[in-house]
């Protein structure tokens, strides 16, 4: 994470991925010599970061190779709730990899599985917390899942999407900006360029 903070400019991504590959090699050597330590979560976290960098670089070939390794590690990680967020992060990154590959149907398939996982998480949350599920729908996990769902649906030219149901739950400026972009994309795909232009003009004036 410190490496990411110090190399988060596009001009530094190639340097960063080279550092991460060396780090991965050294970790593997270390864990081979220390069999009592569970290496999976450490390597999994590192490879998630490598995937993020590969996505920024558009290097889908190396990214796909890492997703194979990550998916092989899932069974040991999902057994421990401590690593649930780690696995969810990977699954969201994996979707983006197939978007970069222009394999939108595969991305849609992964997105649907991701949404089902979040909905299951929502049900478990409701059982444990015993509160109104609307509170969960304001969570980062839920909002992120809906943003992924909308984006992948739009890339697959689906137009029967109810974006407005999410609008009232957003407070983060980046989420709001992303939402407005998706709204305009949806209007254009619905062959409503005039409404899309008026909506965009309204956004510009309000800012």
Short mmCIF file of C-alpha atoms in Angstrom, two decimals:
data_model
loop_
_atom_site.label_atom_id
_atom_site.label_comp_id
_atom_site.label_asym_id
_atom_site.label_seq_id
_atom_site.Cartn_x
_atom_site.Cartn_y
_atom_site.Cartn_z
CA UNK A 1 0.00 0.00 0.00
CA UNK A 2 2.90 2.35 0.70
CA UNK A 3 4.36 1.47 -2.68
CA UNK A 4 1.04 2.37 -4.31
CA UNK A 5 0.90 5.73 -2.55
CA UNK A 6 4.45 6.51 -3.71
CA UNK A 7 3.91 5.33 -7.30
CA UNK A 8 0.33 6.31 -8.12
CA UNK A 9 1.10 8.41 -11.21
CA UNK A 10 0.67 6.88 -14.65
CA UNK A 11 4.33 7.54 -15.46
CA UNK A 12 5.34 5.38 -12.47
CA UNK A 13 3.18 2.30 -13.13
CA UNK A 14 5.84 0.35 -15.05
CA UNK A 15 8.35 0.94 -12.28
CA UNK A 16 5.77 -0.05 -9.69
CA UNK A 17 4.83 -3.33 -11.35
CA UNK A 18 8.51 -4.29 -11.61
CA UNK A 19 8.94 -3.63 -7.89
CA UNK A 20 5.81 -5.67 -7.08
CA UNK A 21 7.02 -8.61 -9.20
CA UNK A 22 10.32 -8.65 -7.30
CA UNK A 23 8.39 -8.41 -4.04
CA UNK A 24 6.22 -11.36 -5.10
CA UNK A 25 9.28 -13.47 -5.99
CA UNK A 26 10.93 -12.74 -2.64
CA UNK A 27 7.74 -13.50 -0.72
CA UNK A 28 7.41 -16.86 -2.45
CA UNK A 29 11.01 -17.70 -1.52
CA UNK A 30 10.39 -16.61 2.08
CA UNK A 31 7.23 -18.70 2.43
CA UNK A 32 8.90 -21.71 0.83
CA UNK A 33 11.45 -21.51 3.64
CA UNK A 34 8.82 -20.90 6.32
CA UNK A 35 6.15 -23.51 5.71
CA UNK A 36 4.37 -22.86 9.01
CA UNK A 37 3.20 -19.40 7.86
CA UNK A 38 0.03 -19.20 5.78
CA UNK A 39 1.22 -17.43 2.63
CA UNK A 40 -2.15 -17.17 0.87
CA UNK A 41 -3.49 -13.87 2.31
CA UNK A 42 -0.18 -12.07 1.85
CA UNK A 43 0.31 -13.15 -1.75
CA UNK A 44 -3.38 -12.60 -2.49
CA UNK A 45 -3.27 -9.01 -1.24
CA UNK A 46 -0.08 -8.32 -3.19
CA UNK A 47 -1.51 -9.79 -6.38
CA UNK A 48 -4.66 -7.69 -6.01
CA UNK A 49 -2.42 -4.63 -6.12
CA UNK A 50 -0.56 -6.04 -9.12
CA UNK A 51 -3.88 -6.50 -10.90
CA UNK A 52 -4.83 -2.88 -10.25
CA UNK A 53 -1.56 -1.72 -11.79
CA UNK A 54 -1.94 -4.08 -14.77
CA UNK A 55 -5.44 -2.67 -15.32
CA UNK A 56 -4.03 0.85 -15.40
CA UNK A 57 -1.37 -0.28 -17.87
CA UNK A 58 -3.89 -2.18 -19.99
CA UNK A 59 -1.77 -5.32 -19.67
CA UNK A 60 -4.55 -7.89 -19.90
CA UNK A 61 -2.28 -10.87 -20.67
CA UNK A 62 -0.37 -10.71 -17.38
CA UNK A 63 -3.54 -9.73 -15.52
CA UNK A 64 -5.36 -12.86 -16.72
CA UNK A 65 -2.43 -15.03 -15.60
CA UNK A 66 -2.67 -13.58 -12.09
CA UNK A 67 -6.46 -14.03 -11.92
CA UNK A 68 -5.89 -17.76 -12.51
CA UNK A 69 -3.62 -17.85 -9.46
CA UNK A 70 -6.08 -15.78 -7.42
CA UNK A 71 -9.04 -18.00 -8.24
CA UNK A 72 -7.06 -21.06 -7.21
CA UNK A 73 -6.49 -19.46 -3.79
CA UNK A 74 -10.14 -18.59 -3.18
CA UNK A 75 -11.22 -21.82 -1.52
CA UNK A 76 -8.71 -21.44 1.31
CA UNK A 77 -9.46 -17.74 1.82
CA UNK A 78 -13.26 -17.72 1.77
CA UNK A 79 -13.30 -20.21 4.65
CA UNK A 80 -12.09 -17.36 6.88
CA UNK A 81 -14.46 -14.35 7.17
CA UNK A 82 -11.44 -12.18 7.94
CA UNK A 83 -10.50 -12.29 4.26
CA UNK A 84 -13.97 -11.61 2.84
CA UNK A 85 -13.18 -8.00 1.86
CA UNK A 86 -9.95 -9.17 0.22
CA UNK A 87 -11.87 -11.64 -1.93
CA UNK A 88 -14.56 -9.09 -2.79
CA UNK A 89 -11.89 -6.63 -3.90
CA UNK A 90 -10.40 -9.25 -6.19
CA UNK A 91 -13.76 -10.08 -7.71
CA UNK A 92 -14.44 -6.43 -8.53
CA UNK A 93 -10.95 -6.07 -10.05
CA UNK A 94 -11.46 -9.23 -12.10
CA UNK A 95 -14.55 -7.72 -13.71
CA UNK A 96 -12.51 -4.71 -14.83
CA UNK A 97 -9.89 -6.97 -16.38
CA UNK A 98 -12.47 -8.49 -18.72
CA UNK A 99 -13.78 -5.02 -19.55
CA UNK A 100 -10.23 -4.13 -20.62
CA UNK A 101 -10.21 -7.33 -22.70
CA UNK A 102 -13.46 -6.08 -24.31
CA UNK A 103 -15.09 -9.33 -23.19
CA UNK A 104 -18.24 -7.63 -21.98
CA UNK A 105 -20.34 -10.80 -21.76
CA UNK A 106 -17.75 -12.40 -19.48
CA UNK A 107 -17.66 -9.19 -17.43
CA UNK A 108 -21.48 -9.33 -17.17
CA UNK A 109 -21.33 -12.94 -15.98
CA UNK A 110 -18.80 -12.01 -13.28
CA UNK A 111 -20.79 -8.91 -12.37
CA UNK A 112 -23.97 -10.95 -11.84
CA UNK A 113 -22.08 -13.33 -9.53
CA UNK A 114 -20.60 -10.36 -7.65
CA UNK A 115 -24.06 -8.82 -7.17
CA UNK A 116 -25.43 -12.12 -5.85
CA UNK A 117 -22.55 -12.27 -3.36
CA UNK A 118 -23.27 -8.74 -2.11
CA UNK A 119 -26.99 -9.52 -1.79
CA UNK A 120 -26.13 -12.61 0.27
CA UNK A 121 -23.87 -10.42 2.40
CA UNK A 122 -26.81 -8.04 2.82
CA UNK A 123 -29.03 -10.89 4.08
CA UNK A 124 -26.36 -12.01 6.56
CA UNK A 125 -25.90 -8.42 7.71
CA UNK A 126 -29.64 -8.16 8.34
CA UNK A 127 -29.64 -11.34 10.44
CA UNK A 128 -26.68 -10.24 12.55
CA UNK A 129 -27.42 -6.55 13.02
CA UNK A 130 -31.24 -6.72 13.06
CA UNK A 131 -31.58 -3.23 11.66
CA UNK A 132 -33.32 -1.72 8.68
CA UNK A 133 -31.61 -3.01 5.54
CA UNK A 134 -31.69 0.51 4.14
CA UNK A 135 -28.64 1.19 6.30
CA UNK A 136 -26.73 -1.50 4.43
CA UNK A 137 -27.70 0.12 1.14
CA UNK A 138 -25.70 3.19 2.17
CA UNK A 139 -22.58 1.08 2.71
CA UNK A 140 -19.50 1.22 0.49
CA UNK A 141 -19.92 -2.45 -0.46
CA UNK A 142 -23.50 -2.00 -1.69
CA UNK A 143 -22.88 1.26 -3.57
CA UNK A 144 -19.79 -0.16 -5.25
CA UNK A 145 -21.72 -3.24 -6.33
CA UNK A 146 -24.52 -1.15 -7.86
CA UNK A 147 -22.03 1.05 -9.70
CA UNK A 148 -20.40 -2.07 -11.14
CA UNK A 149 -23.79 -3.49 -12.06
CA UNK A 150 -24.86 -0.32 -13.89
CA UNK A 151 -21.57 0.09 -15.75
CA UNK A 152 -21.38 -3.49 -16.99
CA UNK A 153 -25.06 -3.47 -17.97
CA UNK A 154 -24.49 -0.30 -20.04
CA UNK A 155 -21.43 -1.83 -21.72
CA UNK A 156 -23.66 -4.75 -22.70
CA UNK A 157 -26.17 -2.29 -24.21
CA UNK A 158 -28.87 -2.95 -21.63
CA UNK A 159 -31.23 0.00 -21.33
CA UNK A 160 -33.87 -1.25 -18.87
CA UNK A 161 -31.92 0.10 -15.89
CA UNK A 162 -33.32 2.04 -12.96
CA UNK A 163 -30.41 4.29 -12.05
CA UNK A 164 -32.47 6.78 -10.04
CA UNK A 165 -33.07 4.24 -7.26
CA UNK A 166 -29.44 4.72 -6.20
CA UNK A 167 -29.18 8.51 -6.45
CA UNK A 168 -30.49 9.32 -2.95
CA UNK A 169 -27.99 6.94 -1.33
CA UNK A 170 -24.92 8.70 -2.74
CA UNK A 171 -22.88 11.28 -0.84
CA UNK A 172 -19.30 10.71 -2.07
CA UNK A 173 -18.44 13.22 -4.81
CA UNK A 174 -16.73 10.57 -6.93
CA UNK A 175 -19.76 8.30 -6.74
CA UNK A 176 -22.00 11.22 -7.68
CA UNK A 177 -19.82 12.10 -10.67
CA UNK A 178 -19.77 8.46 -11.80
CA UNK A 179 -23.54 8.26 -11.39
CA UNK A 180 -24.10 11.34 -13.57
CA UNK A 181 -21.86 9.87 -16.28
CA UNK A 182 -23.82 6.62 -16.23
CA UNK A 183 -27.07 8.56 -16.39
CA UNK A 184 -25.95 10.36 -19.56
CA UNK A 185 -24.68 7.08 -21.06
CA UNK A 186 -28.05 5.47 -20.38
CA UNK A 187 -29.99 8.33 -22.01
CA UNK A 188 -27.77 8.12 -25.09
CA UNK A 189 -28.22 4.36 -25.35
CA UNK A 190 -31.97 4.91 -25.04
CA UNK A 191 -31.68 7.17 -28.10
CA UNK A 192 -32.54 10.30 -26.11
CA UNK A 193 -29.73 12.68 -27.10
CA UNK A 194 -31.78 15.84 -26.48
CA UNK A 195 -32.62 14.79 -22.90
CA UNK A 196 -28.99 13.74 -22.35
CA UNK A 197 -27.75 17.14 -23.55
CA UNK A 198 -30.27 19.02 -21.38
CA UNK A 199 -29.27 16.89 -18.39
CA UNK A 200 -25.58 17.57 -19.01
CA UNK A 201 -26.24 21.30 -19.38
CA UNK A 202 -28.12 21.30 -16.10
CA UNK A 203 -25.19 19.58 -14.38
CA UNK A 204 -22.74 22.15 -15.73
CA UNK A 205 -24.90 25.03 -14.51
CA UNK A 206 -25.36 23.48 -11.08
CA UNK A 207 -21.60 23.20 -10.65
#
